[in-house]
XYZ file of C-alpha atoms in Angstrom:
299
model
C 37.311 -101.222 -67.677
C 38.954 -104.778 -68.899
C 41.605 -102.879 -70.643
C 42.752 -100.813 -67.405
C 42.541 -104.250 -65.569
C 44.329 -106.050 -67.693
C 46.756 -103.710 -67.997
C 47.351 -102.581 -64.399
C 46.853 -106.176 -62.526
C 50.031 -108.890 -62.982
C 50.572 -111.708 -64.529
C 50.545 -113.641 -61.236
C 52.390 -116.474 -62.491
C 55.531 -114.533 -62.905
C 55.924 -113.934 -59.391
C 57.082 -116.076 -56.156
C 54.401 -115.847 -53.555
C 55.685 -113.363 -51.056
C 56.478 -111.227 -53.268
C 53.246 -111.078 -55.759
C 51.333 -110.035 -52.775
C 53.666 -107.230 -52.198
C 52.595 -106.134 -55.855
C 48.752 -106.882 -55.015
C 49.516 -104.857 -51.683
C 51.448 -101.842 -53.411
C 48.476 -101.294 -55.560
C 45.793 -101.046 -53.034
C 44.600 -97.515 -52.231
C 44.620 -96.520 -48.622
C 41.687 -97.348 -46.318
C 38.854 -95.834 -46.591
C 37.392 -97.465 -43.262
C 33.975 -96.732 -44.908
C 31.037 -97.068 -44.230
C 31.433 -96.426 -40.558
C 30.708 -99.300 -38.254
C 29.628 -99.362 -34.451
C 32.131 -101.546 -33.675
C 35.475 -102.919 -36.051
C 37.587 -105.419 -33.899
C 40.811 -107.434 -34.820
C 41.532 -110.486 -32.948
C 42.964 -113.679 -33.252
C 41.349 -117.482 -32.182
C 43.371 -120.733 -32.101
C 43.404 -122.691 -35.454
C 44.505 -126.177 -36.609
C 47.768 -124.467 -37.767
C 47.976 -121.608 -35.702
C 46.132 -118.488 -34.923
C 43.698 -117.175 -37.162
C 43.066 -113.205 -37.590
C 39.893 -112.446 -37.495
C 38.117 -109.159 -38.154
C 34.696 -108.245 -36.542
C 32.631 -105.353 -38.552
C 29.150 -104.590 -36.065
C 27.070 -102.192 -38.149
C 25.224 -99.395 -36.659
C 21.544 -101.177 -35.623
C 19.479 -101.130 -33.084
C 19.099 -104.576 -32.770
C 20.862 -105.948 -29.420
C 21.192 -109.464 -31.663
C 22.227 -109.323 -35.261
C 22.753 -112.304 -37.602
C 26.427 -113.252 -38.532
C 28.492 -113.466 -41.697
C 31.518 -115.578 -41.866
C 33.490 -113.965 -44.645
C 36.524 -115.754 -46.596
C 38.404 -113.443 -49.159
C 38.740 -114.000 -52.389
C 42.513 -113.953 -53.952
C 43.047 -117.403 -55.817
C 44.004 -119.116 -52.334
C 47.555 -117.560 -52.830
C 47.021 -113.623 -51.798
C 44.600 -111.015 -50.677
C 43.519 -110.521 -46.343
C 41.679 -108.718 -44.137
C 41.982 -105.330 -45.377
C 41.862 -106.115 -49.112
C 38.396 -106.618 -48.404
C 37.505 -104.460 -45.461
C 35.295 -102.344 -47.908
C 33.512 -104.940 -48.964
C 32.988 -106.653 -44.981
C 31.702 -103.326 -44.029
C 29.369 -102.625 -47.311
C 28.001 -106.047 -46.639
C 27.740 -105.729 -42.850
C 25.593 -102.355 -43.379
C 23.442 -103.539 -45.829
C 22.505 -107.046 -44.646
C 22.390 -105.704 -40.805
C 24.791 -108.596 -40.105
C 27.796 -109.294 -37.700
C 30.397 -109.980 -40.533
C 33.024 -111.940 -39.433
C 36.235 -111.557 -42.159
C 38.874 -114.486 -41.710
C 42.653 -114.379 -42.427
C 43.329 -117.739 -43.420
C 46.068 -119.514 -44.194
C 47.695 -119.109 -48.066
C 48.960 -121.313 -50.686
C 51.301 -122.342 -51.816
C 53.062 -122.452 -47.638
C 49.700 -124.045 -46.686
C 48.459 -126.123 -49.697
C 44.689 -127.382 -49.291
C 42.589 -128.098 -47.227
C 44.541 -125.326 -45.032
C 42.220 -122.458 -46.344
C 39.241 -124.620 -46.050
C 40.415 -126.038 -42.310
C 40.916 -122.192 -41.024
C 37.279 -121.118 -42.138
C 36.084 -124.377 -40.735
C 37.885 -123.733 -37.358
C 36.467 -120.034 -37.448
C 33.077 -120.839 -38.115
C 33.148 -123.342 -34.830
C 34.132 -120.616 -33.244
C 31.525 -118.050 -34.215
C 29.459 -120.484 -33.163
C 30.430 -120.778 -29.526
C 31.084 -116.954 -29.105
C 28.450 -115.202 -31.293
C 26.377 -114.193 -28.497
C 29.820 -112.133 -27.155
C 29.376 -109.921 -30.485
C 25.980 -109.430 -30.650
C 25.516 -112.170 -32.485
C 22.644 -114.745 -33.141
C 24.447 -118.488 -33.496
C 21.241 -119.851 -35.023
C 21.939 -117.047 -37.681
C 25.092 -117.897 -38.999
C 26.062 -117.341 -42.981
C 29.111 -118.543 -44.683
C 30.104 -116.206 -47.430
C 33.324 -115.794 -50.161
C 33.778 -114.090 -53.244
C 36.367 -116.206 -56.027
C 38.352 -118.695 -53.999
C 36.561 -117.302 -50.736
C 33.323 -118.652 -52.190
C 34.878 -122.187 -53.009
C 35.402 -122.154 -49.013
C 32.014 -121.111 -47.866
C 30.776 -123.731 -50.131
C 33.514 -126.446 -49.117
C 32.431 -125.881 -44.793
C 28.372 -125.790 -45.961
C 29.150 -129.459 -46.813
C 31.925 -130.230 -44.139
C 29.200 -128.921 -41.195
C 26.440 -130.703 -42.969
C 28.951 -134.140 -42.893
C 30.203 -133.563 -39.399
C 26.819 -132.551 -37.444
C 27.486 -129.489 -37.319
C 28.102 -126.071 -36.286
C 25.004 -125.126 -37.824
C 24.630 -122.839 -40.939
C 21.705 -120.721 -42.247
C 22.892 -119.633 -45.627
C 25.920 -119.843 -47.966
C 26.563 -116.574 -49.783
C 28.615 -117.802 -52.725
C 30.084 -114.958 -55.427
C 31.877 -116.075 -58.654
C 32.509 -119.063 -56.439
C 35.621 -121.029 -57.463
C 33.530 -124.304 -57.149
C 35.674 -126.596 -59.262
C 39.065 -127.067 -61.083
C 37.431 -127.832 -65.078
C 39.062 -125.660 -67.517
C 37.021 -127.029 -70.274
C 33.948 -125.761 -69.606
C 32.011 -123.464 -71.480
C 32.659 -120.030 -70.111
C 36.259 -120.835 -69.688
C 36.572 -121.572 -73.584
C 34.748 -118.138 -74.175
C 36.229 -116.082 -71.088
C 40.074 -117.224 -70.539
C 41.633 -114.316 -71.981
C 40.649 -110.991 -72.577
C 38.454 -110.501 -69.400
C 40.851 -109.799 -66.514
C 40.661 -113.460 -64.570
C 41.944 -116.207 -66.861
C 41.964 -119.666 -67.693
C 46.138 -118.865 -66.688
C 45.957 -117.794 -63.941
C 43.293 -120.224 -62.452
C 45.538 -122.933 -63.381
C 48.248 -120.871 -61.585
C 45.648 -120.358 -58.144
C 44.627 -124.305 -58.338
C 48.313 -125.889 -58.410
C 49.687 -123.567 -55.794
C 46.327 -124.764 -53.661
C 45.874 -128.034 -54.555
C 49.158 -129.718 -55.609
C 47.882 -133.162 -54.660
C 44.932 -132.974 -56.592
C 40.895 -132.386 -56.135
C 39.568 -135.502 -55.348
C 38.884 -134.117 -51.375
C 35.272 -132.670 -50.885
C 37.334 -130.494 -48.678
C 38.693 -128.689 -52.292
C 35.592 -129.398 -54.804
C 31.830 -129.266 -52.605
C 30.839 -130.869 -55.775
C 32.666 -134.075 -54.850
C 30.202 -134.850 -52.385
C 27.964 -137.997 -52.771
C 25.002 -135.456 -52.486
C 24.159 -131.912 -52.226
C 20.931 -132.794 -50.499
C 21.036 -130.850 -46.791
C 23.016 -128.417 -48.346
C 22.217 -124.659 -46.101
C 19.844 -122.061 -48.599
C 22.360 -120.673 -51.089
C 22.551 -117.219 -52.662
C 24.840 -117.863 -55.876
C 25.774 -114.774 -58.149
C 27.862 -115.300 -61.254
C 29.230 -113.290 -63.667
C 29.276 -113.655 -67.382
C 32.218 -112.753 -68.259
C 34.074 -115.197 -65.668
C 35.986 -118.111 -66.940
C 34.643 -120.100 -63.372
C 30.522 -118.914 -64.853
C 29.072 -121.769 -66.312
C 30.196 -123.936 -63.026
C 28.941 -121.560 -60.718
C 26.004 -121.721 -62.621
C 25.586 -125.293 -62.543
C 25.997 -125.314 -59.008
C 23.242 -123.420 -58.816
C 21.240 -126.005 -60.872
C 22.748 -129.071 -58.373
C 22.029 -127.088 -55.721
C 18.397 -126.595 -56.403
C 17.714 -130.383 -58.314
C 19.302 -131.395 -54.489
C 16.333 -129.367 -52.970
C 18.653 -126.969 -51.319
C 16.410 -122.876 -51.842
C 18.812 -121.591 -54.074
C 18.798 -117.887 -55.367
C 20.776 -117.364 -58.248
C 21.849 -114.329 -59.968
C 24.316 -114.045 -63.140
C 25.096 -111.086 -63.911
C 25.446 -109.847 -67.888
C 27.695 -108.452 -68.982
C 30.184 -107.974 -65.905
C 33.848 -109.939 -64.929
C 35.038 -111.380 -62.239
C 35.600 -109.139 -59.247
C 33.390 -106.672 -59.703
C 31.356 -106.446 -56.873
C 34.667 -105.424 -54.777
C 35.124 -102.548 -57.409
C 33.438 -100.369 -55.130
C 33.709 -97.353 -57.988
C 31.836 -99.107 -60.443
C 28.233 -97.934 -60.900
C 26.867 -101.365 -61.433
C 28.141 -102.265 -58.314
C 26.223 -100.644 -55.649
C 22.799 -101.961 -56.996
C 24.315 -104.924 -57.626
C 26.068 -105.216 -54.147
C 21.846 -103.843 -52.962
C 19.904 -106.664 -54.708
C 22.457 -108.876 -53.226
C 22.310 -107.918 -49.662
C 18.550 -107.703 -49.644
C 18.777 -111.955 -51.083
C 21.084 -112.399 -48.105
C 18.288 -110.756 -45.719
C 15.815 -112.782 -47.596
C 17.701 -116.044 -47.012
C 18.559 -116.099 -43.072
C 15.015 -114.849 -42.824
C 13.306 -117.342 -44.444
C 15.381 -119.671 -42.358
């Protein structure tokens, strides 16, 4: 499975913007639109740069009021949207029993940080004020992102914990992106070889962050504290140069007293849970979602 990735994905850095996610694009396969949802709708809400596409997955419950996820893409900050990832929304939306809201924010290197992390602020305000117009509950609301998605769910947690508010119940963080350390253990063991590399993050971080890290906006781990912090369900992968940090996070996270669920998964890479063909990946994707229940249960 590493061979065929590394062979069929590109060597992003090669490529100007616009037109490596043309490649990404080209390679997709068509929609599945599965699993079936009640309700899919595409909209757009008012943003600190501009309008912000939005895609609303309600699954099929009986429930009148569900609980929401706020959902950022992965994609490095620089590529990826709503319907690279509408497989996963709606997987994650039937198996949680959750609103999931998926959020088309802005890209780098155009909109270099804290763009990304402004858009999924600005949509999770909203969500907040209209949940109840989707079925929603607003004192149910998860933040969620897989890869560079995950380093915004984490990046609002601490921006609505810092600014009063809008209120959040869990952040669902998956191979997060939680920091810009190369050096770190799983980086010097995972750079190369194993589909996401020490490379390319480089690549993803200087088209996002050309100013530097220093804003809590970028790193969540550049906070003075964690403490306050919403529950956290944080799943790694082994095989992930941005592991050991995720894992650490974890550890903060926890030593903050933030509930923390963590997961790392053996033996896997980065990505995998949106590999949809994978075996490991449904009962991965099914431990997960029942964690997810778990948390905005508990809370």
């Amino acid at each position: 499975m590493l061979a065929a990735l590394d062979a069929g994905f590109p060597d992003v850095t090669t490529f100007e913007p616009a037109e490596l996610r043309e490649v990404i694009r080209s390679r997709r396969g068509p929609l599945q639109r599965q699993p079936d949802m009640r309700e899919v709708r595409d909209l757009t809400i008012e943003g600190p740069g501009g309008e912000i596409p939005l895609r609303i997955y309600r699954p099929h419950r009986d429930d009148p009021t569900l609980p929401v996820v706020v959902f950022a893409h992965g994609g490095g900050f620089v590529f990826c949207d709503l319907d690279s990832h509408d497989e996963f929304c709606r997987s994650m939306a039937d198996g949680v029993g959750a609103v999931v809201v998926s959020v088309d924010y802005r890209l780098a290197p155009e909109h270099p940080a804290p763009a990304a992390h402004d858009d999924m602020y600005a949509a999770v305000e909203w969500v907040s004020k209209n949940a109840a117009d989707f079925g929603g509950d607003p004192t149910r609301i998860a933040v969620a992102g897989d890869s560079a998605g995950g380093n915004l769910a984490a990046t609002v947690s601490v921006a609505a914990r810092d600014n009063g508010g809008p209120p959040i119940a869990a952040q669902i963080l998956l191979y997060a992106v939680i920091d810009d350390d190369f050096e770190t253990e799983s980086y010097r063991l995972y750079g190369s070889g194993y589909y996401n590399t020490t490379k390319a993050m480089r690549f993803y971080w200087e088209s996002y962050a050309p100013n530097g890290t220093d804003d809590i906006r970028l790193v969540p781990t550049r906070a003075a504290t964690l403490a306050g912090l919403p529950p956290a369900v944080v799943i790694t992968a082994e095989l992930d140069p941005p592991c050991s940090a995720g894992d650490a996070y974890a550890e903060q996270l926890r030593a903050a007293g933030v509930p923390v669920q963590h997961r790392r998964y053996d033996g896997l890479f980065h990505g995998f849970l949106t590999i949809a063909s994978l075996p490991v990946t449904g009962t991965a994707r099914t431990e997960i979602w029942e964690m997810v229940r778990g948390t905005l249960d508990a809370g």
